[in-house]
Short mmCIF file of C-alpha atoms and ligand atoms in Angstrom, two decimals:
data_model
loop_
_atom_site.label_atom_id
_atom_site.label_comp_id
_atom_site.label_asym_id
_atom_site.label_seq_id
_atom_site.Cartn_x
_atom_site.Cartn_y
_atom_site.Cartn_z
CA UNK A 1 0.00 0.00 0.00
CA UNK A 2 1.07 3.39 -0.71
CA UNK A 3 0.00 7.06 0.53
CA UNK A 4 1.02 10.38 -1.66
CA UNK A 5 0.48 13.56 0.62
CA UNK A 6 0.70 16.32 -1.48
CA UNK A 7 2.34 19.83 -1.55
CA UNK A 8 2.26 20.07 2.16
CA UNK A 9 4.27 22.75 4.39
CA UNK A 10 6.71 19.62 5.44
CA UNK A 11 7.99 20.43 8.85
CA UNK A 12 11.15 18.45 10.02
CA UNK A 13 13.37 19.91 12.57
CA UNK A 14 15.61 16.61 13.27
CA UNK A 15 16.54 17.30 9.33
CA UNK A 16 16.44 21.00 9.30
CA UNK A 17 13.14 20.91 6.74
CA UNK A 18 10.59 23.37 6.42
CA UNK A 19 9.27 23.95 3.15
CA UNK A 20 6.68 22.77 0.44
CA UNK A 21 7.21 18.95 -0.29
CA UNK A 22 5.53 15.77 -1.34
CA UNK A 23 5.98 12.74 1.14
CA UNK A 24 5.56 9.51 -0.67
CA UNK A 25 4.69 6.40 1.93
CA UNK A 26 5.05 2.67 0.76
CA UNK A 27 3.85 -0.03 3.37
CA UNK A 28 4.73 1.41 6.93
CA UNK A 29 7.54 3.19 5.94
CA UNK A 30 8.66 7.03 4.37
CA UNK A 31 10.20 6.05 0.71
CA UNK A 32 10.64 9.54 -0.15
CA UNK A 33 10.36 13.57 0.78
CA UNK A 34 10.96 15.89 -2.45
CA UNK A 35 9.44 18.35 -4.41
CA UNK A 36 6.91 17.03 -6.68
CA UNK A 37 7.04 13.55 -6.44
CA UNK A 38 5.46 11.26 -9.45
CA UNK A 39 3.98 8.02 -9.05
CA UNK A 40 0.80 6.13 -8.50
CA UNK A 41 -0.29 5.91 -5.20
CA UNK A 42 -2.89 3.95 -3.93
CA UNK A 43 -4.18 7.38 -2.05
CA UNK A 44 -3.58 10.67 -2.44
CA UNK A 45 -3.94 13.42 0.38
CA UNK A 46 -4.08 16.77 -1.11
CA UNK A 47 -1.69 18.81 1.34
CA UNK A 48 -1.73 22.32 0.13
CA UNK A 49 -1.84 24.59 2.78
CA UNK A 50 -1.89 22.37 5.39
CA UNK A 51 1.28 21.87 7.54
CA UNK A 52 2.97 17.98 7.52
CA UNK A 53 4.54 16.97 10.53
CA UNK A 54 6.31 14.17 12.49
CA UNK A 55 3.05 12.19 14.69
CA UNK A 56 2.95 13.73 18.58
CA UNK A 57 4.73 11.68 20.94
CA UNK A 58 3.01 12.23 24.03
CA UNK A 59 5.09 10.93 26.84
CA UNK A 60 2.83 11.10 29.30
CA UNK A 61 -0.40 9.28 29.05
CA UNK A 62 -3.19 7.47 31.64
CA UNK A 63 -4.61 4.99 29.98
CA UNK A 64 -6.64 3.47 33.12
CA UNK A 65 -6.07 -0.27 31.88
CA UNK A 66 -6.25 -2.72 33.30
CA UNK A 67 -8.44 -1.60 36.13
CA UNK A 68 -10.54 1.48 35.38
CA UNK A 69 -12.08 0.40 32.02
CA UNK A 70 -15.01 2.68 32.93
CA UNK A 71 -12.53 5.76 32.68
CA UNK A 72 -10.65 5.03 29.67
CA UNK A 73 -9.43 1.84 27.83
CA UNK A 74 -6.11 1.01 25.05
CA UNK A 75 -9.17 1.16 22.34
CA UNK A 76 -11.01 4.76 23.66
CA UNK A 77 -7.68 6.38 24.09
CA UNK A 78 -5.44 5.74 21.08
CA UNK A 79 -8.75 6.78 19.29
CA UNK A 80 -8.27 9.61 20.88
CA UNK A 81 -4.91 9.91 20.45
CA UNK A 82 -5.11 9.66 16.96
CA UNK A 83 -7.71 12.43 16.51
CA UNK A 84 -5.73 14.59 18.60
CA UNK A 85 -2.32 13.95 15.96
CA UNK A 86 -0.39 12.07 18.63
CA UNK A 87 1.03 8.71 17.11
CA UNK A 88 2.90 7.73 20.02
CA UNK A 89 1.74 7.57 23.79
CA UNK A 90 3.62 6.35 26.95
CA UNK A 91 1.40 4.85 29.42
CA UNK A 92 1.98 5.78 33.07
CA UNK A 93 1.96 2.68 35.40
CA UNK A 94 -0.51 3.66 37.88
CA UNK A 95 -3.11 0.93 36.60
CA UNK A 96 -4.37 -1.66 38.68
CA UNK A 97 -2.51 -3.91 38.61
CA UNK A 98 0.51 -1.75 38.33
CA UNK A 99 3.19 -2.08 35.90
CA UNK A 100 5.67 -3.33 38.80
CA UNK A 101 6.21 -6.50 37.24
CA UNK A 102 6.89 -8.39 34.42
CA UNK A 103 3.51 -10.23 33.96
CA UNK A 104 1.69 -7.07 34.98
CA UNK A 105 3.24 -5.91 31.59
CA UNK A 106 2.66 -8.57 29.44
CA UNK A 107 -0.74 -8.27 30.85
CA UNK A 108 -0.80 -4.79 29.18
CA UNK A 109 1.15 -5.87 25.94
CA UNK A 110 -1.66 -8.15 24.44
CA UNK A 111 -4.26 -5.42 25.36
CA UNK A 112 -2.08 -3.14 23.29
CA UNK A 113 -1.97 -5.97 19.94
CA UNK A 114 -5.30 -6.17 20.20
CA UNK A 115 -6.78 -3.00 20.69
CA UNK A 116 -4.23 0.01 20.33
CA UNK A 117 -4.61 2.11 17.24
CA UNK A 118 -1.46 4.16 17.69
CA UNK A 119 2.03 3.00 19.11
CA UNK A 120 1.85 2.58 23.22
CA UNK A 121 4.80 2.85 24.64
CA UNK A 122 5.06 1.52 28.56
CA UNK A 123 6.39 3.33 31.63
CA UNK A 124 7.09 0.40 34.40
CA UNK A 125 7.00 1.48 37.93
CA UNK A 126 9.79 2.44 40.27
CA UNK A 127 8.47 1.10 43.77
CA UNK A 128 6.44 -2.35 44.00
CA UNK A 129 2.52 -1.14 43.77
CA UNK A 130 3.60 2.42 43.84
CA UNK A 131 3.80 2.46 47.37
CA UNK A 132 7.15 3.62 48.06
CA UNK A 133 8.57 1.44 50.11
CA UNK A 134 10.19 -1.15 47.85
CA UNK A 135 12.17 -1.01 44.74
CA UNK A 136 10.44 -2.93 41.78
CA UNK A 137 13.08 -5.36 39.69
CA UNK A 138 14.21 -2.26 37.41
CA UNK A 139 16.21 -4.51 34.94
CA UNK A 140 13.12 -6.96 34.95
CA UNK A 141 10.91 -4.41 33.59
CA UNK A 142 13.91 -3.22 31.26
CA UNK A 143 13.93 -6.99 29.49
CA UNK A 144 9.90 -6.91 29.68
CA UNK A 145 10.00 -4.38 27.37
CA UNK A 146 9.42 -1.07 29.78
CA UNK A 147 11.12 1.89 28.31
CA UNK A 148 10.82 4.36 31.15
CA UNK A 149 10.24 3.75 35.17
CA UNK A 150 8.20 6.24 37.46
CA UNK A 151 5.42 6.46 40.31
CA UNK A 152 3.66 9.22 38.43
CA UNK A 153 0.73 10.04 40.92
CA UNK A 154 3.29 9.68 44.15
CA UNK A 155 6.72 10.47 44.34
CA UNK A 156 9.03 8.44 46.09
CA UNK A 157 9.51 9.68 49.60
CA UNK A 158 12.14 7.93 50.40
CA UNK A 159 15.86 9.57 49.54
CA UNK A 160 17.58 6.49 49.78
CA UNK A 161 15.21 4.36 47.80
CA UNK A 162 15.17 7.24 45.12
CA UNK A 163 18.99 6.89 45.13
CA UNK A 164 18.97 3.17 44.52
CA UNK A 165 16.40 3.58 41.99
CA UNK A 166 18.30 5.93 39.89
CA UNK A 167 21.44 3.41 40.61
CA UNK A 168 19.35 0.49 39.24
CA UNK A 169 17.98 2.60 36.27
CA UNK A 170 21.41 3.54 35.26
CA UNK A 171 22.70 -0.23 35.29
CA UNK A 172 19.81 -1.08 32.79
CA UNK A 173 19.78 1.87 30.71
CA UNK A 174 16.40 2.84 31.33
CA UNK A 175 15.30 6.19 32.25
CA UNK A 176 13.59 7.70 35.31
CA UNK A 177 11.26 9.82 35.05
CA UNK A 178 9.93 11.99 38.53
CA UNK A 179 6.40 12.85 39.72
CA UNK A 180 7.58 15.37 41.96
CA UNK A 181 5.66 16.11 44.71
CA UNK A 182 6.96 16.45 48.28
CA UNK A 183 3.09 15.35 50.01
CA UNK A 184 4.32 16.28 53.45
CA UNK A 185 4.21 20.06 51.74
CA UNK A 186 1.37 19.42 49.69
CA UNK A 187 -0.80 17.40 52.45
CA UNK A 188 -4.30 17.89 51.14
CA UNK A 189 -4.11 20.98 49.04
CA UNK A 190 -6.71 20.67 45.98
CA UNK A 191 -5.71 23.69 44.36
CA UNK A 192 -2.50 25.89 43.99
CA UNK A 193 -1.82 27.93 46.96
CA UNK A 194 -2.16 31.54 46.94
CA UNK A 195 -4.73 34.14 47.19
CA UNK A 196 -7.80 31.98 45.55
CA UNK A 197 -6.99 29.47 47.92
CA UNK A 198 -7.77 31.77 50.35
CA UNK A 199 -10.78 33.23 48.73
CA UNK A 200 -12.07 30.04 47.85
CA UNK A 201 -11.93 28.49 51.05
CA UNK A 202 -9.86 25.63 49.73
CA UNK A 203 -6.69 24.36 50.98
CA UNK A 204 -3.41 25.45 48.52
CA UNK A 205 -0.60 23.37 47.23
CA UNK A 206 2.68 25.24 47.72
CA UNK A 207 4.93 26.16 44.65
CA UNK A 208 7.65 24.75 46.75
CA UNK A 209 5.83 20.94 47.47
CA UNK A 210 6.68 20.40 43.53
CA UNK A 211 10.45 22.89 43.30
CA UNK A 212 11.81 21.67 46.43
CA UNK A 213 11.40 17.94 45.32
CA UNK A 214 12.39 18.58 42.02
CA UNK A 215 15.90 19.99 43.90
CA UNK A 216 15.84 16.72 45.37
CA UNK A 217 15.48 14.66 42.39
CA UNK A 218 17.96 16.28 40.59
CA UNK A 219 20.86 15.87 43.76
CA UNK A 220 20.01 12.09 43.55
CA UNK A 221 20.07 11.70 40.08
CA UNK A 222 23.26 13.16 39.45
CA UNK A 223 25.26 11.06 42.32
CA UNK A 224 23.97 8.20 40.58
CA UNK A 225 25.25 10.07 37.43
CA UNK A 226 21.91 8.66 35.66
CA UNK A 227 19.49 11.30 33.22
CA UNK A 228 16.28 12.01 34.99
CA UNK A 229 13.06 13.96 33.45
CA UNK A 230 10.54 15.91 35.05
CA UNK A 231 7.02 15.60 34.71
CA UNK A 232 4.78 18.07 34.52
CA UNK A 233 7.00 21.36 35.39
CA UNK A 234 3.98 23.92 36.59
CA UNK A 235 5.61 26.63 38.47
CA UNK A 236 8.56 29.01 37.78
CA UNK A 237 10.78 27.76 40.55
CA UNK A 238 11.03 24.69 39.26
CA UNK A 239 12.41 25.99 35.74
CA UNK A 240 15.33 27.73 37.69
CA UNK A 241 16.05 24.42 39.17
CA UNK A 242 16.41 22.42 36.01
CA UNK A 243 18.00 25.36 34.22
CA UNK A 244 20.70 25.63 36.71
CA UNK A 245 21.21 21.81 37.12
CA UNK A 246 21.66 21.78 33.05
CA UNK A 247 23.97 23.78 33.41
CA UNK A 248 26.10 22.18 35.79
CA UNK A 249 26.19 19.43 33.15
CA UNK A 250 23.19 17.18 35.08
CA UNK A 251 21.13 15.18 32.50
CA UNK A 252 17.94 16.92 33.64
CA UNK A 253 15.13 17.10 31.02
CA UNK A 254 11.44 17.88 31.26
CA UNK A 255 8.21 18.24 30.13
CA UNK A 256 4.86 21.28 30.54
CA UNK A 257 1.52 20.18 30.08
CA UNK A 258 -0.70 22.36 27.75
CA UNK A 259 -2.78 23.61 30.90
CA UNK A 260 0.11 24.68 32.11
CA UNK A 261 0.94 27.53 29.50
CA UNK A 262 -3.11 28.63 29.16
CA UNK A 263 -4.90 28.61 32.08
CA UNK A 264 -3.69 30.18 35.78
CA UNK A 265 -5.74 29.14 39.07
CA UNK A 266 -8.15 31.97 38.50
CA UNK A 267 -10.09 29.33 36.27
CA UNK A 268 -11.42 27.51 40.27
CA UNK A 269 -13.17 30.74 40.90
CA UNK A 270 -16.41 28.83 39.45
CA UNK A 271 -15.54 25.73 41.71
CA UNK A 272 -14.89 23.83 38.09
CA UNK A 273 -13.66 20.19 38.69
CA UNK A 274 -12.47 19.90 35.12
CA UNK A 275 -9.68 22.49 36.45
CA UNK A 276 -8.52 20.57 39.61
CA UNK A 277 -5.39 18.43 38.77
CA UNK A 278 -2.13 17.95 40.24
CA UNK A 279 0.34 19.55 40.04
CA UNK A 280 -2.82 22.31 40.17
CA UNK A 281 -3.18 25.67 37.86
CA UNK A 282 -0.94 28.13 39.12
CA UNK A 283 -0.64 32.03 39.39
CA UNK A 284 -0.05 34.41 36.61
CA UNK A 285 3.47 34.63 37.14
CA UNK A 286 4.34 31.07 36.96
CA UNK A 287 2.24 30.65 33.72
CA UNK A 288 4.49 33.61 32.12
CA UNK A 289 7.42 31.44 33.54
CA UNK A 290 6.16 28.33 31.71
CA UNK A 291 5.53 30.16 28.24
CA UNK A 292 9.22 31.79 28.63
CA UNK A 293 10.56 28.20 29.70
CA UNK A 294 9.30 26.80 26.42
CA UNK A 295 10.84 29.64 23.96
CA UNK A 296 13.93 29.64 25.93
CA UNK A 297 14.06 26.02 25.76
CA UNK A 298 14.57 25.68 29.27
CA UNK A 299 11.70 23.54 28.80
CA UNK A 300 12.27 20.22 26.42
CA UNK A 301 9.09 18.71 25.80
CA UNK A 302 4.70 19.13 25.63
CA UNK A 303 2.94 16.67 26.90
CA UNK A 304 -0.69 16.10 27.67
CA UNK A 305 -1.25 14.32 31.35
CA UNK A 306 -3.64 12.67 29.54
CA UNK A 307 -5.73 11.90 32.89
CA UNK A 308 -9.59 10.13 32.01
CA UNK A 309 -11.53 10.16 35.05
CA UNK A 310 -15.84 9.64 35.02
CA UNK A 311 -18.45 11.86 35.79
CA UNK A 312 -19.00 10.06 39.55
CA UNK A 313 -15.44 11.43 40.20
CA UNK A 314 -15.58 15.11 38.55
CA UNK A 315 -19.08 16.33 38.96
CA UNK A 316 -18.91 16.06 43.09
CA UNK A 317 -17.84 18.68 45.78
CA UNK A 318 -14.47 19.80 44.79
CA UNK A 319 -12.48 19.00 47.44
CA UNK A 320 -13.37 15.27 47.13
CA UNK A 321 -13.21 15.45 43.45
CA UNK A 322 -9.82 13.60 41.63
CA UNK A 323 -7.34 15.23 40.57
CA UNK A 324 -6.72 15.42 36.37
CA UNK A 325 -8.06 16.05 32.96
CA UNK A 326 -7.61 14.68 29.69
CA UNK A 327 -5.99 16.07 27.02
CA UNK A 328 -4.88 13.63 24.03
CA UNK A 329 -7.39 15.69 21.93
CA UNK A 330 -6.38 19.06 22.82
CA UNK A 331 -2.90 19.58 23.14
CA UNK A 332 -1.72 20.22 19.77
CA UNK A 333 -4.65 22.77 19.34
CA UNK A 334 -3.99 24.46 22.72
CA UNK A 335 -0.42 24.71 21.61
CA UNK A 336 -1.27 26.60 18.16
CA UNK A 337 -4.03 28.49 19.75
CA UNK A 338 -1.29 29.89 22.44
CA UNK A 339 1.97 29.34 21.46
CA UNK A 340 1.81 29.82 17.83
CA UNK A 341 -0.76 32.40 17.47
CA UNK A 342 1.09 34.42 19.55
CA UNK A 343 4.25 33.89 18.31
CA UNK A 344 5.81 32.88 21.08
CA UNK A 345 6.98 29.64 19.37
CA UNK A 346 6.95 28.88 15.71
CA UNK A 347 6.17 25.38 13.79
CA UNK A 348 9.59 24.15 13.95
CA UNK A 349 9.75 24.77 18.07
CA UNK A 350 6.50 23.43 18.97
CA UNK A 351 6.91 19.88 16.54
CA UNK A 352 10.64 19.83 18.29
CA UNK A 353 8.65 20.03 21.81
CA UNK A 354 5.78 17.75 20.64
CA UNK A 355 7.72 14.99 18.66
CA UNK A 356 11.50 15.43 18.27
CA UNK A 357 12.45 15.83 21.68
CA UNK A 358 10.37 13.16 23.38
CA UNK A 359 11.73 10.60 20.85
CA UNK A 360 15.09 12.16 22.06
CA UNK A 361 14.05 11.68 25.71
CA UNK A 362 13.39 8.47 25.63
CA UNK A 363 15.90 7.29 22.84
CA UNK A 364 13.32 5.77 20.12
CA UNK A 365 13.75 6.14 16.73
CA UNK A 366 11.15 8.19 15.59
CA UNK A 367 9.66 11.84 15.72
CA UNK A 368 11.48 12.71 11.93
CA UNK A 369 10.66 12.37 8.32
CA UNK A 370 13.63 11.02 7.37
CA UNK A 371 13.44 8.37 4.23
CA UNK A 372 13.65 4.81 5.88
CA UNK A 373 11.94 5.89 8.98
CA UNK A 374 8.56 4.64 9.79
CA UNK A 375 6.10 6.74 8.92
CA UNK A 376 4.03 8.53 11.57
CA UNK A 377 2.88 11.47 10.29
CA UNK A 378 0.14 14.28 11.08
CA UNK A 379 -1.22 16.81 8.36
CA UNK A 380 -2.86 19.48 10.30
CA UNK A 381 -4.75 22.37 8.95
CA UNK A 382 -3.69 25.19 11.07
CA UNK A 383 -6.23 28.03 10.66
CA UNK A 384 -9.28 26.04 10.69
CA UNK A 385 -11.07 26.59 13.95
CA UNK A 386 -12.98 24.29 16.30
CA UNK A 387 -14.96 24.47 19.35
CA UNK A 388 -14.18 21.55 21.94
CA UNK A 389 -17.65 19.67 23.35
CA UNK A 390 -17.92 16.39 25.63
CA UNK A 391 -19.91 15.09 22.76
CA UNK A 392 -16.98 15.76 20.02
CA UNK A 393 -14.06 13.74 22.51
CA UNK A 394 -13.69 10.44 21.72
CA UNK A 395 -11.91 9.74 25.04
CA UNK A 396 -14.23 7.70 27.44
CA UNK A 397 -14.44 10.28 30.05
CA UNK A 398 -14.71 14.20 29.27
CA UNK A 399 -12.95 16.43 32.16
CA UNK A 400 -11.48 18.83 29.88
CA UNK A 401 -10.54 21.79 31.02
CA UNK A 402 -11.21 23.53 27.73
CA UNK A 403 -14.57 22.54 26.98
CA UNK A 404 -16.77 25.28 25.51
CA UNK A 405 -13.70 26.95 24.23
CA UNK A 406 -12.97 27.41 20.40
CA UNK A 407 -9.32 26.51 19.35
CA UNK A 408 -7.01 26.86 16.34
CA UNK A 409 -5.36 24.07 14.17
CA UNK A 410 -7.41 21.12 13.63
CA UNK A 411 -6.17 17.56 12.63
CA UNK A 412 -7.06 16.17 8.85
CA UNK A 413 -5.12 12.93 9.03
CA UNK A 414 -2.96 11.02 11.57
CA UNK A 415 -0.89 8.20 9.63
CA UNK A 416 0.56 5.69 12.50
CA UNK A 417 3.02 2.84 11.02
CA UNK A 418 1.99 4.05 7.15
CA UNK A 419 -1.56 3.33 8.23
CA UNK A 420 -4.76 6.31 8.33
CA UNK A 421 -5.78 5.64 11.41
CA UNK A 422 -7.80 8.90 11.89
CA UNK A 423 -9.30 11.21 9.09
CA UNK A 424 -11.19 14.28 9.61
O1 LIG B 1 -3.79 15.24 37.93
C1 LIG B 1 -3.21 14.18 37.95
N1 LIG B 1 -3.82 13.03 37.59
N2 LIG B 1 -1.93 14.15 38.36
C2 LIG B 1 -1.27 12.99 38.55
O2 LIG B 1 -0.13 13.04 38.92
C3 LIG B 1 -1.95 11.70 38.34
C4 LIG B 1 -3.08 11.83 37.42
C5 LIG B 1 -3.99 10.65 37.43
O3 LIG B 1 -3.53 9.51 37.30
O4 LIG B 1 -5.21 10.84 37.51
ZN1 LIG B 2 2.17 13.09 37.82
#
C-alpha cells in the first residue's frame, strides 16, 4: 500500500526541513520527501496549505487499563490519540494492577496488539505497587519491554530508595522519570496555593511541594550520574532548578503540560472540577514562567497528562473530586491556539517540543521524516477553527478543562506505522 500527501508545508526539525514537499509512503515506511514527487499511489492526500509533521509523541499518558475500564481503555484512548495527531503515547503505570512486574506488563502488551490504534509505549513502575517502600526489579521491567520507570501520581519519599532507583535505572539503561511532589508540603491541598486558595476556602498546594522535590530529584540523580526527566513542570521555581542543574552538566530534562501555558488558578473561581489536577493551575506569574521556559528552551518537551476520570469522580464537591483532565485531543490545538498564534513559538519549536524531543528523551527512533523511517505522520490544517464539546471527545471520560472553548489548528489525518488511522 502506498500514501502520496501532497504539496504540504513539510515540517522536520531533526533534518532541518521546512518547506513545500511531497511525502511519498510505501507499506509502513517514508520512501521519499521531495518536491513534486510522481507516481501512483494507492491514495492521495491533497496537502496544500496544510502543515505535515512528524506524529505527537506524548510521553505522558493514563490509559486506566487494566483496572478502570469505565474511565478510559487502550481502544477509547489511542482513538483519541489519533484524533488529537499524537502517534505515540507512553502509558503511566498507575493501573491496577501496576506495571511493577513483568507479567503485569505482558498483561498490558496483548491489550495493546489487540486493541491500540497508535504506538503505546510503557512506563514500568519504580516502587512495587507504587507504594514507596520497595524497589520494583528495574532490569526486569527493562527486558519486559518497559522503556521508562516512574510512580507518576506519588513520588518516592524515600531519599535512599530514590537513590537506589536511579542506581538500578542507570545499570539497565532505562530512564527515570519523577512525579515530583513532596506530600508532606502538599498534604491535602486541591488547588494551587495563593490568594484563591484563600478566597475560595480551599486548601493550597505550595509552589515549593513540587520545586523543592524537584531539587531533590535532581541531587540524587546526578550522584547516581543517571538522566532524569521531570514531569509536569507547573511553576517558575522549578524551571530555575532544572536550568541551573543543566547547566552544571546534570542530564535533567522535562516536560509542561498544555494547561500549564493557558490557564492560571483563576479558572477555580467557578468551583470547576475539570480544572482541579495535580500539580494544580498556578498564578499568573508562573504561567508567564512556563511560556518563557518553552521559547527559551529551558523547557524540552509538551505533553498532555492525559488523565480520564468519570463523571461520579468530577461532577462532586471539589475538594473530594480527583485530581486530572484529559488532554490527548487538545494539546496540539492548545499549543497553536497559544503558542503559535502568539508567536511565542513557531512550527519548527513546537513539533521539536511535541515529537522530536520526546523521541530524544526516551531514545526511540522516531519523531522525523527522514526516508527509511517509519512513517508517523500528522497533516494538520492550522487556521481552521474548532470548538471543543464532551460530545466531540472520543476519550471515554470528558474532564477537559477547555470545553466550551474554540481553538485553532485542527487535525485532517494522523498516519501511524503508514496506516490512516484517523481522518477528519
Ligand atoms: O492530575 C493528575 N492526575 N496528576 C497525577 O499526577 C496523576 C493523574 C492521574 O492519574 O489521575
Ligand atoms: Zn504526575
Amino acid at each position: 500500500m502506498s500514501i502520496l500527501i501532497k504539496g504540504g508545508r513539510v515540517i522536520d526539525p531533526a533534518n532541518k526541513i521546512d518547506a513545500v514537499l511531497d511525502i511519498l509512503i510505501e507499506d509502513d515506511k517514508i520512501s521519499g520527501v521531495a518536491k513534486n514527487i510522481k507516481t501512483h499511489a494507492h491514495t492521495i492526500i491533497d496537502a496544500a496549505g496544510k502543515i505535515v509533521s512528524p506524529g505527537i509523541i506524548d510521553m505522558h499518558v493514563h490509559l486506566r487499563q487494566p483496572g478502570r475500564e469505565d474511565k478510559e481503555t487502550v481502544a477509547t484512548a489511542t482513538a483519541a490519540a489519533a484524533k488529537g495527531g499524537v502517534t505515540t503515547v507512553l502509558a503511566m503505570p498507575n493501573t491496577n494492577p501496576a506495571m511493577d512486574c513483568a507479567e503485569s506488563i505482558a498483561l498490558l502488551k496483548g491489550i495493546i496488539s489487540k486493541s491500540a490504534k497508535v504506538n503505546v509505549l510503557i512506563c514500568g513502575t519504580i516502587t512495587k505497587g507504587r507504594q514507596g517502600k520497595e524497589l520494583s526489579d528495574i532490569a526486569a521491567l527493562k527486558k519486559s519491554g518497559a522503556i521508562a520507570i516512574s510512580d507518576d501520581g506519588s513520588s518516592v519519599d524515600s531519599d535512599e530508595l530514590m537513590l537506589e532507583a536511579f542506581k538500578k535505572a542507570k545499570q539497565s539503561g532505562i530512564l527515570t522519570i519523577c512525579h515530583s511532589e513532596d506530600k508532606k508540603l502538599s498534604g491535602k491541598g486541591v488547588i494551587n496555593l495563593g490568594f484563591n486558595s484563600t478566597r475560595l476556602g480551599l486548601r493550597g498546594i505550595s509552589n515549593e511541594s513540587e520545586y523543592k522535590r524537584i531539587a531533590r530529584d535532581i541531587e540524587l540523580a546526578e550522584k547516581a550520574q543517571a538522566p532524569v526527566h521531570i514531569a509536569h513542570v507547573s511553576c517558575q521555581e522549578s524551571v530555575e532548578i532544572i536550568v541551573k542543574a543543566r547547566k552544571k552538566g546534570i542530564k535533567v530534562t522535562c516536560e509542561t503540560a498544555p494547561h500549564y501555558f493557558s490557564l492560571t488558578d483563576d479558572e477555580l473561581l467557578g468551583y470547576d472540577t475539570n480544572m482541579k489536577m495535580n500539580p494544580p493551575l498556578r498564578s499568573k506569574s508562573d504561567l508567564a514562567a512556563i511560556r518563557e521556559g518553552l521559547k527559551d528552551g529551558a523547557i524540552d518537551a509538551i505533553a498532555s497528562d492525559h488523565a480520564p476520570h468519570t463523571e461520579n469522580e468530577k461532577d462532586i464537591e471539589f475538594e473530594r473530586a480527583e485530581f486530572g483532565v484529559v488532554g490527548l485531543e487538545t494539546e496540539l490545538a492548545v499549543s497553536v491556539t497559544e503558542l503559535i498564534s502568539s508567536k511565542l513559538l513557531d512550527w519548527g519549536k513546537l513539533i521539536e517540543k511535541l515529537s522530536l524531543n520526546p523521541a530524544r528523551i526516551l531514545g526511540i527512533d522516531k519523531g522525523t521524516l527522514s526516508e527509511g523511517k517509519i512513517a508517523d505522520i500528522v497533516v494538520i490544517s492550522p487556521e481552521e477553527e474548532w470548538q471543543v464539546t464532551k460530545d466531540g471527545l472520543l476519550s471515554k471520560s470528558k474532564n477537559c478543562a477547555f470545553l466550551g472553548r474554540t481553538l485553532k489548528g485542527a487535525v485532517d489525518y494522523t498516519i501511524c506505522n503508514g496506516k490512516i488511522v484517523y481522518k477528519r
